[in-house]
Amino acid sequence: MSTPVQRRRASINDVARLAEVSVGTVSNVLNRPDRVSPTTRERVVAAIAELSFVPNGSARQLRAGTITTVGAIVLDIANPFFTDVARGIEDRLTQDDYTLMLANSEEDPEREQRYLRLFEEHGVQGVMVVPSDERIDHLLALRARGVNVVLLDRSSPLDDLSSVAVDDVSGGELAARHLLEQGHTRIAFLNGPHAIRQCVERHTGVVRALEAAGLDPAEALVEITVPSLNADGGEAGTRELLASADHPSAIFCVNDLTALGALRTLRHEGVRVPDDVAVVGYDDVTFAAELGTPLTSVRQPTHALGFRAADLLLAAAAGAPAEQVLFQPELVVRASSTTP
Ligand code: RIB
């Protein structure tokens, strides 16, 4: 079978040659059409159409010295938490006519690194990253090559590396303390892998709350690592938990998607919420309040997270010093953990 002929992508030089004008005139037709006579403009537009020429935005921005595209990589684009964060990013970028390139690492460090290389090749002004791994040396190397970096949803370990995050230790404490106040003395924690810093910090918060209540975490905490931070992971983790006859009477979930899966499995198994098992989530995404059993959740300021991260990235591009921003979460109590 013959291999398809790969047509070379038409260049700005091809358009200039076909329209019998200079490359600068083609560039003016694209960027400052008022500077080109109507007849010349028509000839160039006809050549662009005939060659199916697509201007290379990054090259144009690079030539003009005004790179106005930034990249962002989140862990799971299907998680409404990240889509709300992305909205905050975009609302800040559009104030300065910047464009966002959004990517999904699927919690996979190798996929994250592939997107970082792609963004660098495209000549982005900077990147905002929710790291999928504990290590961030690859992000420091990227910054050393001139690409500004802001950690998103993750506190920075370095004073000269900007970050925007929520105090996840406090968030874990809020969730666990609330369940203890409801009378539970053992808590199951459906958590993500400890390679993800947010998961480590939420676990730390749960342990602190148990110890403050005079409980031994080794006895009072049952941590189950879910295979993925979503509803499927929540279902799998809850099935594992219910396999044990003396499972805890309370489940804290690392995020609301995981809690959604937990509620599904509990309902499927005839377990009453909160009478038999109380459930608490994290993020307080839009669906949390709308569920059949409205979900108690640790609210994160999602739009503000994204908006502030973009603000720090644009500030870095203007030469401002790094800044570490830490928001505080709040607990929103609903029917999934309390009886009226
Ligand atoms: O970033 C890790 C987790 O923190 C995400 O799943 C999101 O839900 C936030 O809670």
Coordinates of C-alpha atoms and ligand atoms in Angstrom, one line a residue:
M1 CA 0.0 0.0 0.0
S2 CA 1.5 3.3 -1.0
T3 CA 2.4 5.6 2.0
P4 CA 0.5 8.8 2.0
V5 CA 2.6 11.7 0.7
Q6 CA 3.3 14.0 3.5
R7 CA 2.7 17.5 2.1
R8 CA 5.2 20.0 3.6
R9 CA 3.3 22.7 5.5
A10 CA 3.3 25.9 3.5
S11 CA 5.6 28.6 4.9
I12 CA 5.3 32.3 4.9
N13 CA 8.0 32.3 2.3
D14 CA 5.9 30.2 0.0
V15 CA 3.0 32.7 0.3
A16 CA 5.3 35.6 -0.4
R17 CA 6.8 33.9 -3.5
L18 CA 3.3 33.0 -4.9
A19 CA 1.9 36.5 -4.2
E20 CA 5.1 38.1 -5.5
V21 CA 5.5 40.3 -2.4
S22 CA 8.0 40.4 0.5
V23 CA 7.7 38.2 3.7
G24 CA 7.2 41.5 5.6
T25 CA 4.2 42.3 3.4
V26 CA 2.6 38.9 4.2
S27 CA 3.3 39.5 7.9
N28 CA 1.6 42.9 7.6
V29 CA -1.5 41.3 6.0
L30 CA -1.7 38.9 8.9
N31 CA -0.9 41.4 11.7
R32 CA -1.4 45.0 10.4
P33 CA -3.7 44.7 7.3
D34 CA -4.4 48.4 7.4
R35 CA -0.8 49.0 6.3
V36 CA -1.3 47.1 3.0
S37 CA -3.1 48.3 -0.1
P38 CA -6.4 46.5 -0.9
T39 CA -5.1 45.0 -4.2
T40 CA -1.9 43.7 -2.6
R41 CA -3.9 42.4 0.4
E42 CA -6.3 40.5 -1.9
R43 CA -3.3 38.9 -3.8
V44 CA -1.7 37.7 -0.5
V45 CA -5.1 36.4 0.9
A46 CA -5.6 34.4 -2.4
A47 CA -2.1 32.9 -2.0
I48 CA -2.8 32.0 1.7
A49 CA -6.0 30.3 0.6
E50 CA -4.3 28.5 -2.3
L51 CA -1.5 27.1 -0.1
S52 CA -3.7 26.5 2.9
F53 CA -1.1 28.4 4.9
V54 CA -1.6 28.5 8.7
P55 CA 0.5 31.2 10.4
N56 CA 2.8 29.8 13.2
G57 CA 1.6 31.8 16.1
S58 CA 4.6 30.9 18.3
A59 CA 7.0 31.9 15.6
R60 CA 5.2 35.2 15.0
Q61 CA 5.2 35.9 18.8
L62 CA 8.8 34.9 19.0
R63 CA 9.8 37.2 16.1
A64 CA 7.8 40.1 17.6
G65 CA 9.4 39.3 21.0
T66 CA 5.9 39.2 22.6
I67 CA 5.2 35.6 23.6
T68 CA 1.7 35.6 24.9
T69 CA 0.9 31.9 25.3
V70 CA 1.3 30.0 28.6
G71 CA 0.9 26.3 29.3
A72 CA -0.9 24.6 32.2
I73 CA -0.8 20.9 33.1
V74 CA -3.4 19.4 35.5
L75 CA -3.7 15.9 36.9
D76 CA -7.2 15.1 35.5
I77 CA -9.0 17.3 33.1
A78 CA -12.2 15.3 33.8
N79 CA -12.2 16.5 37.5
P80 CA -14.4 19.6 37.8
F81 CA -11.9 20.9 40.4
F82 CA -9.3 21.4 37.6
T83 CA -11.8 22.8 35.1
D84 CA -12.8 25.4 37.7
V85 CA -9.1 26.1 38.3
A86 CA -8.5 26.4 34.5
R87 CA -11.3 28.9 34.3
G88 CA -9.6 31.1 37.0
I89 CA -6.3 30.9 35.0
E90 CA -8.0 31.9 31.8
D91 CA -9.9 34.8 33.4
R92 CA -6.6 36.3 34.5
L93 CA -4.7 35.6 31.3
T94 CA -7.4 37.2 29.1
Q95 CA -7.0 40.4 31.1
D96 CA -3.6 40.7 29.4
D97 CA -4.5 39.1 26.1
Y98 CA -2.6 35.9 26.9
T99 CA -3.6 32.5 25.6
L100 CA -3.8 29.2 27.6
M101 CA -2.6 25.8 26.3
L102 CA -4.2 23.3 28.8
A103 CA -2.9 19.7 29.1
N104 CA -3.8 16.6 31.2
S105 CA -1.1 14.5 32.8
E106 CA -3.5 11.8 34.0
E107 CA -1.4 11.7 37.1
D108 CA 1.4 10.2 34.9
P109 CA 4.9 11.8 35.4
E110 CA 6.1 10.7 31.9
R111 CA 3.0 12.3 30.3
E112 CA 3.6 15.4 32.3
Q113 CA 7.2 15.6 31.0
R114 CA 6.1 15.0 27.4
Y115 CA 3.7 18.0 27.6
L116 CA 6.4 20.2 29.2
R117 CA 8.7 19.4 26.2
L118 CA 5.9 20.3 23.8
F119 CA 5.2 23.6 25.6
E120 CA 8.9 24.4 25.5
E121 CA 9.1 23.7 21.8
H122 CA 6.1 26.0 21.3
G123 CA 8.0 28.7 23.0
V124 CA 5.5 29.4 25.8
Q125 CA 6.1 32.3 28.1
G126 CA 5.7 30.0 31.2
V127 CA 4.0 27.0 32.6
M128 CA 1.7 26.3 35.6
V129 CA 2.0 22.7 36.8
V130 CA 0.2 20.4 39.2
P131 CA 3.0 18.0 39.7
S132 CA 2.2 14.3 39.3
D133 CA 5.2 13.3 41.3
E134 CA 7.1 14.3 44.4
R135 CA 10.2 15.3 42.4
I136 CA 10.3 18.7 40.7
D137 CA 13.9 18.9 39.5
H138 CA 12.7 18.7 35.9
L139 CA 10.7 21.9 36.5
L140 CA 13.7 23.6 38.0
A141 CA 15.7 22.6 34.9
L142 CA 12.9 24.0 32.6
R143 CA 13.1 27.3 34.5
A144 CA 16.9 27.3 34.1
R145 CA 16.2 27.2 30.3
G146 CA 14.2 30.4 30.6
V147 CA 10.6 29.1 31.0
N148 CA 8.9 30.6 34.0
V149 CA 7.3 28.0 36.3
V150 CA 4.5 28.2 38.9
L151 CA 3.5 25.2 41.0
L152 CA -0.3 24.9 41.1
D153 CA -2.3 23.2 43.8
R154 CA 1.1 22.4 45.5
S155 CA 3.2 24.4 47.9
S156 CA 6.7 25.3 46.7
P157 CA 9.7 23.9 48.7
L158 CA 11.8 26.8 47.5
D159 CA 11.6 30.6 48.2
D160 CA 12.5 31.4 44.6
L161 CA 9.8 29.1 43.0
S162 CA 6.3 30.5 42.9
S163 CA 3.4 28.4 44.0
V164 CA -0.3 28.6 44.7
A165 CA -1.9 26.0 46.9
V166 CA -4.4 25.3 49.7
D167 CA -3.3 24.3 53.1
D168 CA -4.1 20.6 52.7
V169 CA -2.8 19.7 56.2
S170 CA -5.5 22.0 57.6
G171 CA -8.0 20.5 55.1
G172 CA -7.3 16.9 56.3
E173 CA -7.6 18.1 59.9
L174 CA -11.0 19.8 59.2
A175 CA -12.4 16.6 57.7
A176 CA -11.2 14.3 60.4
R177 CA -12.1 16.6 63.3
H178 CA -15.6 16.9 61.9
L179 CA -16.1 13.1 61.8
L180 CA -14.7 12.8 65.3
E181 CA -17.1 15.4 66.5
Q182 CA -19.9 13.3 65.0
G183 CA -18.9 10.5 67.4
H184 CA -16.8 8.4 65.0
T185 CA -13.7 6.9 66.6
R186 CA -12.3 5.1 63.5
I187 CA -11.9 6.7 60.1
A188 CA -11.2 5.2 56.7
F189 CA -9.3 7.5 54.4
L190 CA -9.6 6.8 50.6
N191 CA -6.4 8.6 49.6
G192 CA -4.3 9.0 46.5
P193 CA -0.6 7.9 46.1
H194 CA 1.8 9.6 48.4
A195 CA 3.8 10.6 45.3
I196 CA 1.2 13.4 45.1
R197 CA 2.1 15.9 47.7
Q198 CA -1.6 17.0 48.3
C199 CA -2.3 13.4 49.4
V200 CA 0.6 13.3 51.8
E201 CA -0.5 16.6 53.4
R202 CA -4.2 15.6 53.8
H203 CA -3.0 12.4 55.5
T204 CA -0.9 14.4 57.8
G205 CA -3.9 16.5 58.7
V206 CA -6.0 13.4 59.5
V207 CA -3.2 12.0 61.8
R208 CA -3.0 15.4 63.6
A209 CA -6.7 15.5 64.3
L210 CA -6.7 11.9 65.6
E211 CA -3.7 12.5 67.9
A212 CA -5.3 15.8 69.1
A213 CA -8.3 13.7 70.1
G214 CA -6.1 11.2 72.0
L215 CA -6.5 8.5 69.5
D216 CA -3.7 6.2 68.1
P217 CA -3.7 6.6 64.3
A218 CA -2.5 3.0 64.0
E219 CA -5.8 1.9 65.5
A220 CA -8.1 4.7 64.5
L221 CA -7.1 5.3 60.8
V222 CA -7.6 2.8 57.9
E223 CA -5.9 4.3 54.8
I224 CA -6.7 2.8 51.5
T225 CA -4.8 4.0 48.4
V226 CA -7.2 4.3 45.5
P227 CA -5.9 3.4 42.0
S228 CA -7.0 6.8 40.6
L229 CA -8.4 10.0 42.1
N230 CA -11.8 9.6 40.6
A231 CA -15.2 7.8 41.0
D232 CA -13.8 4.5 39.8
G233 CA -11.1 4.8 42.4
G234 CA -13.7 5.6 45.0
E235 CA -15.8 2.6 44.1
A236 CA -12.8 0.2 44.2
G237 CA -11.6 1.6 47.5
T238 CA -15.0 1.3 49.1
R239 CA -15.5 -2.2 47.9
E240 CA -12.1 -3.1 49.5
L241 CA -13.2 -1.4 52.7
L242 CA -16.6 -3.1 52.9
A243 CA -14.9 -6.5 52.6
S244 CA -13.8 -6.1 56.2
A245 CA -16.7 -6.7 58.6
D246 CA -15.4 -4.3 61.2
H247 CA -14.8 -1.4 58.8
P248 CA -14.9 2.2 60.2
S249 CA -18.2 4.0 60.4
A250 CA -16.8 7.1 58.5
I251 CA -15.0 7.5 55.2
F252 CA -12.9 10.6 54.3
C253 CA -12.2 10.8 50.5
V254 CA -9.3 12.6 49.0
N255 CA -11.6 14.5 46.6
D256 CA -15.2 14.7 45.6
L257 CA -14.9 12.5 42.6
T258 CA -13.6 9.7 44.9
A259 CA -16.5 10.4 47.3
L260 CA -18.9 10.1 44.4
G261 CA -17.6 6.6 43.7
A262 CA -17.8 5.8 47.4
L263 CA -21.4 6.9 47.7
R264 CA -22.3 4.8 44.6
T265 CA -20.8 1.6 46.1
L266 CA -22.4 2.3 49.5
R267 CA -25.8 2.7 47.9
H268 CA -25.3 -0.4 45.8
E269 CA -24.4 -2.4 48.9
G270 CA -27.4 -1.1 50.8
V271 CA -25.2 0.9 53.3
R272 CA -27.1 3.9 54.6
V273 CA -25.3 7.3 54.5
P274 CA -24.7 8.8 57.1
D275 CA -26.6 6.4 59.4
D276 CA -24.3 3.4 58.8
V277 CA -21.3 5.2 57.2
A278 CA -20.6 8.9 57.1
V279 CA -18.8 10.3 54.0
V280 CA -16.7 13.5 53.6
G281 CA -15.2 14.7 50.3
Y282 CA -12.7 17.4 49.3
D283 CA -12.9 20.3 46.8
D284 CA -16.6 21.1 47.1
V285 CA -17.1 21.0 43.4
T286 CA -20.4 22.1 41.9
F287 CA -22.1 18.6 42.1
A288 CA -21.3 18.1 45.8
A289 CA -24.4 20.0 47.0
E290 CA -26.7 18.5 44.3
L291 CA -26.2 14.8 45.1
G292 CA -29.1 12.6 46.4
T293 CA -27.2 12.7 49.7
P294 CA -25.6 16.2 49.6
L295 CA -21.9 15.7 50.3
T296 CA -20.0 17.3 53.1
S297 CA -16.7 18.5 51.6
V298 CA -13.6 20.6 52.3
R299 CA -14.0 23.6 50.0
Q300 CA -11.1 24.8 48.0
P301 CA -11.1 28.3 46.4
T302 CA -10.7 26.8 42.9
H303 CA -11.2 29.9 40.8
A304 CA -8.9 31.9 43.0
L305 CA -6.3 29.2 42.8
G306 CA -6.1 29.4 39.1
F307 CA -6.5 33.2 38.9
R308 CA -3.6 33.8 41.4
A309 CA -1.3 31.2 39.7
A310 CA -1.7 33.0 36.3
D311 CA -1.1 36.3 38.1
L312 CA 2.1 35.0 39.5
L313 CA 3.2 33.7 36.2
L314 CA 2.6 37.0 34.4
A315 CA 4.4 38.8 37.3
A316 CA 7.4 36.5 36.8
A317 CA 7.4 37.3 33.1
A318 CA 7.6 41.0 34.1
G319 CA 10.6 40.2 36.4
A320 CA 8.8 40.2 39.8
P321 CA 10.2 38.0 42.5
A322 CA 8.7 34.6 43.3
E323 CA 5.9 34.3 45.8
Q324 CA 4.3 31.3 47.6
V325 CA 0.5 31.8 48.1
L326 CA -1.4 29.5 50.5
F327 CA -5.2 29.6 50.7
Q328 CA -7.1 28.2 53.7
P329 CA -9.8 25.6 53.0
E330 CA -13.2 25.6 54.8
L331 CA -15.5 22.7 55.7
V332 CA -19.0 22.7 54.2
V333 CA -21.2 20.4 56.3
R334 CA -24.1 18.6 54.5
A335 CA -26.2 15.5 54.9
S336 CA -23.6 12.9 54.0
S337 CA -21.9 13.2 57.5
T338 CA -24.6 14.5 59.8
T339 CA -28.0 13.5 60.9
P340 CA -30.4 16.5 61.2
Ligands
RIB1 O1 -4.5 17.6 43.1 C1 -4.8 16.4 43.8 C2 -6.2 16.5 44.1 O2 -6.4 17.7 44.9 C3 -7.1 16.6 42.9 O3 -7.7 15.3 42.7 C4 -8.1 17.6 43.2 O4 -9.4 17.1 43.4 C5 -7.6 18.3 44.5 O5 -8.5 18.0 45.6

